[in-house]
Each structure stands twice: as C-alpha cells, then as structure tokens.
Coordinates of N, CA and C in Angstrom, one line a residue:
M45 N -98.0 49.0 -187.9 CA -97.3 47.7 -187.3 C -98.4 47.5 -186.2
T46 N -98.6 46.1 -185.9 CA -99.5 45.6 -184.9 C -98.6 45.1 -183.7
E47 N -99.3 45.0 -182.2 CA -98.5 44.8 -181.4 C -98.3 43.3 -181.3
A48 N -98.5 42.4 -182.4 CA -97.9 41.3 -182.5 C -96.8 41.4 -183.2
T49 N -96.4 42.1 -183.9 CA -95.0 42.4 -184.7 C -94.1 43.5 -184.0
Q50 N -94.5 44.0 -183.3 CA -93.7 45.0 -182.4 C -93.8 45.1 -180.9
E51 N -92.4 44.9 -180.3 CA -92.6 45.1 -178.8 C -91.6 46.1 -178.5
I52 N -91.8 46.8 -177.3 CA -90.9 47.7 -176.9 C -90.4 47.2 -175.4
I53 N -89.1 46.9 -175.2 CA -88.3 46.2 -174.1 C -87.7 47.5 -173.3
E54 N -88.2 47.6 -172.0 CA -87.6 48.7 -171.4 C -86.4 48.0 -170.8
L55 N -85.1 48.9 -170.7 CA -83.9 48.3 -170.1 C -83.7 49.5 -169.2
G56 N -83.9 49.7 -168.1 CA -83.5 50.8 -167.3 C -84.1 51.9 -167.8
Q57 N -83.4 52.9 -168.4 CA -84.2 54.2 -169.1 C -84.1 54.1 -170.6
Q58 N -83.5 53.0 -171.2 CA -83.3 52.9 -172.6 C -84.1 52.1 -173.1
Y59 N -85.0 52.1 -174.4 CA -85.7 51.3 -174.9 C -84.9 50.4 -176.1
I60 N -85.4 49.4 -176.5 CA -84.9 48.6 -177.5 C -86.2 48.1 -178.3
K61 N -86.3 48.5 -179.6 CA -87.5 48.1 -180.2 C -87.2 46.6 -180.8
T62 N -88.1 45.7 -180.9 CA -87.8 44.3 -181.7 C -88.8 44.6 -182.9
L63 N -88.3 43.8 -183.8 CA -89.0 43.8 -185.1 C -89.0 42.6 -185.7
T64 N -90.2 42.4 -186.6 CA -90.0 41.0 -187.2 C -88.9 41.0 -188.3
Y65 N -88.6 39.8 -189.0 CA -87.6 39.7 -189.9 C -87.8 40.8 -191.1
A66 N -89.1 40.8 -191.6 CA -89.5 41.7 -192.8 C -89.4 43.1 -192.3
E67 N -89.5 43.6 -191.3 CA -89.4 44.8 -190.9 C -88.0 45.1 -190.8
M68 N -87.1 44.2 -190.2 CA -85.7 44.6 -190.1 C -84.9 44.7 -191.3
I69 N -85.3 44.0 -192.4 CA -84.5 44.1 -193.7 C -84.9 45.4 -194.6
K70 N -86.0 46.2 -194.0 CA -86.3 47.4 -194.8 C -85.1 48.2 -194.6
P71 N -84.7 48.9 -195.8 CA -83.6 49.9 -195.6 C -83.7 50.9 -194.5
E72 N -84.8 51.5 -194.1 CA -84.9 52.5 -193.4 C -84.7 51.8 -191.8
N73 N -84.9 50.6 -191.6 CA -84.4 49.9 -190.0 C -83.3 49.5 -190.0
V74 N -82.4 49.2 -191.2 CA -81.2 48.6 -191.0 C -80.1 49.5 -190.1
Y75 N -79.9 49.1 -189.0 CA -78.7 49.7 -188.1 C -79.2 51.2 -187.9
S76 N -80.6 51.5 -187.8 CA -81.2 52.8 -187.6 C -81.2 52.8 -185.9
Y77 N -81.3 51.6 -185.4 CA -81.4 51.7 -183.8 C -81.4 50.2 -183.4
P78 N -81.0 50.0 -182.4 CA -80.4 48.6 -181.9 C -81.8 47.7 -181.8
T79 N -81.6 46.4 -182.4 CA -82.7 45.5 -182.3 C -82.2 44.2 -181.8
I80 N -83.1 43.6 -181.1 CA -82.7 42.1 -180.5 C -83.4 41.0 -181.5
I81 N -82.1 40.1 -181.8 CA -82.7 39.1 -182.8 C -82.2 37.9 -181.7
G82 N -83.3 37.2 -181.4 CA -82.8 35.9 -180.7 C -81.9 36.5 -179.3
A83 N -81.0 36.1 -179.0 CA -79.9 36.6 -178.0 C -79.1 37.4 -178.6
N84 N -79.1 38.2 -179.6 CA -78.1 39.2 -180.2 C -78.6 40.5 -180.5
I85 N -77.8 41.5 -179.9 CA -78.2 42.9 -180.3 C -77.7 43.3 -181.6
V86 N -78.5 43.9 -182.4 CA -77.8 44.1 -183.7 C -77.9 45.6 -184.0
G87 N -77.0 46.0 -184.5 CA -76.7 47.6 -184.6 C -76.6 48.5 -183.4
G88 N -76.1 49.8 -183.6 CA -76.0 50.5 -182.3 C -74.8 50.2 -181.5
N89 N -74.8 50.9 -180.4 CA -73.7 50.7 -179.5 C -74.4 50.1 -178.1
L90 N -73.3 49.5 -177.4 CA -73.6 48.8 -176.2 C -73.1 49.5 -175.0
T91 N -73.7 50.0 -173.9 CA -73.3 50.6 -172.7 C -73.7 50.2 -171.4
I92 N -73.0 49.5 -170.6 CA -73.5 48.9 -169.5 C -72.8 49.8 -168.2
G93 N -73.6 50.5 -167.3 CA -73.0 51.4 -166.3 C -72.6 52.7 -166.9
S94 N -71.7 53.4 -166.0 CA -71.3 54.9 -166.5 C -70.2 55.4 -166.0
G95 N -69.6 56.5 -166.4 CA -68.3 56.9 -165.5 C -67.3 55.9 -165.8
N96 N -66.3 55.7 -164.7 CA -65.5 54.9 -164.5 C -66.1 53.2 -164.0
S97 N -67.2 53.1 -164.2 CA -67.7 51.8 -163.8 C -68.6 51.4 -165.0
V98 N -68.0 51.2 -166.5 CA -68.8 51.1 -167.4 C -68.1 50.1 -168.3
F99 N -68.9 49.2 -169.1 CA -68.6 48.5 -170.0 C -69.3 48.9 -171.2
K100 N -68.6 49.2 -172.5 CA -69.2 49.7 -173.7 C -68.3 49.0 -174.9
F101 N -69.0 49.1 -176.0 CA -68.8 48.3 -177.4 C -69.5 49.4 -178.4
D102 N -68.4 49.8 -179.2 CA -69.1 50.5 -180.7 C -68.4 50.0 -181.7
D103 N -69.0 50.2 -182.9 CA -68.7 49.8 -184.0 C -67.4 50.7 -184.6
K104 N -66.8 51.8 -183.8 CA -65.7 52.5 -184.6 C -64.5 52.1 -183.5
N105 N -64.6 52.0 -182.2 CA -63.2 51.6 -181.3 C -63.3 50.2 -181.0
G106 N -64.4 49.7 -180.5 CA -64.0 48.1 -180.1 C -65.0 48.1 -178.8
V107 N -64.1 47.2 -177.8 CA -64.7 46.9 -176.5 C -63.7 47.6 -175.5
W108 N -64.5 48.1 -174.5 CA -63.6 48.8 -173.6 C -64.4 48.9 -172.0
L109 N -63.6 49.0 -170.8 CA -64.2 49.1 -169.8 C -63.3 50.2 -168.7
G110 N -63.7 50.7 -167.8 CA -63.2 51.5 -166.7 C -62.9 52.9 -167.1
N111 N -63.6 53.4 -167.9 CA -63.7 54.7 -168.2 C -64.7 55.0 -169.5
D112 N -65.3 56.3 -169.4 CA -66.4 56.3 -170.4 C -65.8 56.4 -171.8
A113 N -64.5 57.1 -171.8 CA -63.8 57.2 -173.0 C -63.0 56.2 -173.3
F114 N -62.8 55.6 -174.8 CA -62.1 54.9 -175.1 C -60.6 54.9 -174.9
S115 N -60.4 56.3 -175.2 CA -58.6 56.7 -175.1 C -58.3 56.6 -173.7
S116 N -59.3 56.6 -172.6 CA -58.9 56.6 -171.3 C -59.1 55.5 -170.5
A117 N -59.6 54.6 -171.2 CA -60.1 53.2 -170.6 C -58.9 52.5 -170.3
I118 N -59.0 51.8 -169.0 CA -57.9 51.0 -168.6 C -57.8 49.4 -169.1
F119 N -58.8 49.3 -169.7 CA -58.9 47.9 -170.5 C -59.6 48.1 -171.9
K120 N -59.2 47.9 -173.0 CA -59.6 47.9 -174.2 C -59.0 47.0 -175.1
V121 N -60.0 46.8 -176.3 CA -59.6 45.8 -177.4 C -60.1 46.6 -178.5
T122 N -59.2 46.9 -179.4 CA -59.9 47.4 -180.8 C -60.3 46.5 -181.5
L123 N -61.1 47.1 -182.7 CA -61.5 46.0 -183.6 C -60.4 45.2 -184.4
A124 N -59.3 45.7 -184.4 CA -58.4 45.2 -185.0 C -57.5 44.0 -184.2
G125 N -57.9 44.3 -182.8 CA -57.6 43.0 -182.0 C -56.3 43.4 -181.0
A126 N -55.9 44.8 -181.1 CA -55.1 45.3 -180.1 C -55.4 45.5 -178.6
L127 N -54.8 45.0 -177.8 CA -55.3 44.8 -176.4 C -54.3 45.7 -175.4
T128 N -55.1 46.6 -174.7 CA -54.4 47.5 -173.9 C -55.1 46.9 -172.4
A129 N -54.1 46.9 -171.5 CA -54.6 46.6 -170.1 C -53.7 47.2 -169.1
T130 N -54.3 47.9 -168.2 CA -53.3 48.7 -167.2 C -52.7 47.7 -166.3
S131 N -53.4 46.6 -165.9 CA -52.8 45.6 -165.0 C -53.2 44.2 -165.4
A132 N -52.3 43.2 -165.8 CA -52.8 42.0 -166.2 C -52.0 40.8 -165.6
T133 N -52.7 39.7 -165.5 CA -51.9 38.6 -165.0 C -52.3 37.4 -166.1
I134 N -51.2 37.1 -166.9 CA -51.5 36.4 -168.2 C -50.6 34.9 -167.9
T135 N -51.7 33.8 -167.9 CA -51.1 32.5 -167.8 C -51.0 31.8 -169.3
G136 N -50.1 31.0 -169.4 CA -50.0 30.4 -170.7 C -49.0 30.9 -171.5
S137 N -49.0 30.6 -172.7 CA -47.7 31.0 -173.5 C -47.9 32.4 -174.1
I138 N -46.8 33.2 -174.4 CA -47.1 34.4 -175.1 C -46.3 34.3 -176.2
T139 N -46.5 34.7 -177.4 CA -45.6 34.7 -178.7 C -45.6 36.1 -179.1
T140 N -44.3 36.3 -179.4 CA -44.1 37.7 -180.2 C -42.8 37.9 -180.9
T141 N -42.8 38.4 -182.0 CA -41.4 38.7 -182.4 C -41.0 40.1 -182.4
S142 N -41.5 41.0 -181.7 CA -41.3 42.4 -181.6 C -41.9 43.0 -180.3
G143 N -41.2 44.0 -179.7 CA -41.8 44.7 -178.6 C -40.8 45.0 -177.6
T144 N -41.3 45.5 -176.5 CA -40.5 45.8 -175.2 C -41.2 45.1 -173.9
I145 N -40.4 44.8 -173.0 CA -40.5 44.3 -171.7 C -39.6 45.0 -170.8
A146 N -40.0 45.9 -170.1 CA -39.3 46.6 -169.3 C -38.2 47.3 -170.1
A147 N -36.6 47.2 -169.9 CA -35.7 47.8 -170.7 C -35.3 46.8 -171.6
F148 N -36.0 45.7 -171.9 CA -35.5 45.0 -172.9 C -36.3 44.8 -174.2
T149 N -35.5 44.9 -175.5 CA -36.2 45.1 -176.6 C -36.3 43.6 -177.1
I150 N -37.3 43.2 -177.7 CA -37.6 41.8 -178.2 C -37.6 41.9 -179.8
A151 N -36.8 41.4 -180.6 CA -36.7 41.1 -182.1 C -37.0 39.8 -182.2
S152 N -37.0 39.5 -183.7 CA -37.3 38.0 -184.2 C -36.5 37.0 -183.6
T153 N -35.0 37.5 -183.5 CA -34.0 36.6 -183.2 C -33.2 37.0 -181.9
T154 N -33.5 38.2 -181.4 CA -32.8 38.8 -180.1 C -33.5 39.3 -179.3
I155 N -33.1 39.3 -178.0 CA -33.6 40.1 -176.9 C -32.5 40.8 -176.3
S156 N -32.6 42.0 -176.3 CA -31.4 43.1 -175.8 C -31.7 44.2 -175.0
A157 N -30.8 44.6 -174.5 CA -31.0 45.8 -173.5 C -29.6 46.3 -173.4
T158 N -29.3 47.3 -172.6 CA -28.0 48.2 -172.6 C -26.9 47.2 -172.0
N159 N -26.0 47.1 -173.0 CA -25.0 46.1 -172.9 C -25.2 44.7 -172.5
L160 N -26.2 44.1 -173.2 CA -26.5 42.8 -173.0 C -27.4 42.5 -174.3
T161 N -27.1 41.3 -175.0 CA -27.9 40.9 -176.0 C -27.9 39.2 -176.2
L162 N -28.9 38.8 -176.2 CA -29.2 37.3 -176.5 C -29.6 37.2 -177.8
T163 N -28.8 36.3 -178.7 CA -29.2 36.0 -180.1 C -29.4 34.4 -180.0
S164 N -30.5 34.2 -180.7 CA -30.9 32.7 -180.9 C -30.4 32.3 -182.2
G165 N -30.3 31.2 -182.4 CA -29.9 30.4 -183.6 C -29.3 29.3 -183.4
A166 N -28.8 28.5 -184.4 CA -28.1 27.3 -184.3 C -26.9 27.3 -183.3
A167 N -26.7 26.2 -182.9 CA -25.5 26.3 -181.7 C -24.2 26.8 -182.1
N168 N -23.7 26.8 -183.5 CA -22.7 27.7 -183.6 C -23.0 29.2 -184.0
T169 N -24.2 29.6 -184.0 CA -24.4 31.0 -184.3 C -25.1 31.8 -183.0
A170 N -25.7 31.1 -182.1 CA -26.5 31.6 -180.9 C -25.3 32.1 -179.9
N171 N -25.7 33.1 -179.4 CA -24.6 33.8 -178.4 C -25.3 34.6 -177.3
I172 N -24.4 35.2 -176.5 CA -24.8 36.1 -175.4 C -23.6 37.1 -175.5
T173 N -24.1 38.5 -175.8 CA -23.0 39.6 -175.8 C -23.3 40.2 -174.5
V174 N -22.1 40.6 -173.7 CA -22.2 41.5 -172.6 C -21.1 42.5 -172.9
G175 N -21.6 43.7 -172.4 CA -20.7 44.9 -172.8 C -20.9 45.5 -174.3
T176 N -20.1 46.5 -174.5 CA -20.4 47.1 -175.7 C -19.8 46.4 -177.0

C-alpha cells in the first residue's frame, strides 16, 4: 500500500486506518478493524471516555453511557430499541398498551391498582371499579 492509499489517524491512544474502497471490500479487511468512510466509522466498537464517564456502542448490546458495562449503565438502548434510563424527563406523548407505572398496571383497555380499575370503552361499557 502506498501513502496515497493509506493513512493512519491518531485518536488519543487509538489508531484508525483509512482504506481505499478497493481495499475495504477485500474479505480480509471487512470489519477486521474500524475504518473511516467519509464521516462514518464502519466496523468495530466505539468508546469515548472510560469508567462511569463513558459513551459506548457495540454490535452486540447497542448504545450506553454512565458505566463501562452495558448491564450496569444508567442509560442504554438495545439494538432492538429497548430504552433504560435511570432518571428521565419525557415530554410529548407516550403510547403503551402494557406495563407499570408505580403501583398501576397498564393493559390494553384498563389501568388498575389494588382496589381500583379504570376500564375504557364505549359510554355504556367504560367504568371505574373501586374496592374488591
């Protein structure tokens, strides 16, 4: 490889190799190490920072920050889109047909807690049940 087709870019103590398109599509180079294509990083994992002051992405877990380990991160989003946040302020609407908020259980047509059920429906079927 000539200097015209290869550059090594230093990022802190990590190095990322940039390749020509012809070099990138060789089987031995595909996802063997991160490469920069325009403004995109292709292959590998991304880590910025360390310990509890880290932002990470990998192709197994997703995106997370606040802890080096995905399982202990205070904020994370799995590759399937499941969001976990230790503390959140959400504005706008939230749509759900299941789950819990504090002691309330949400189902497709009811919100219930001990001795209280709100049931949605037509005017003649919607109701509030208090007590057992």
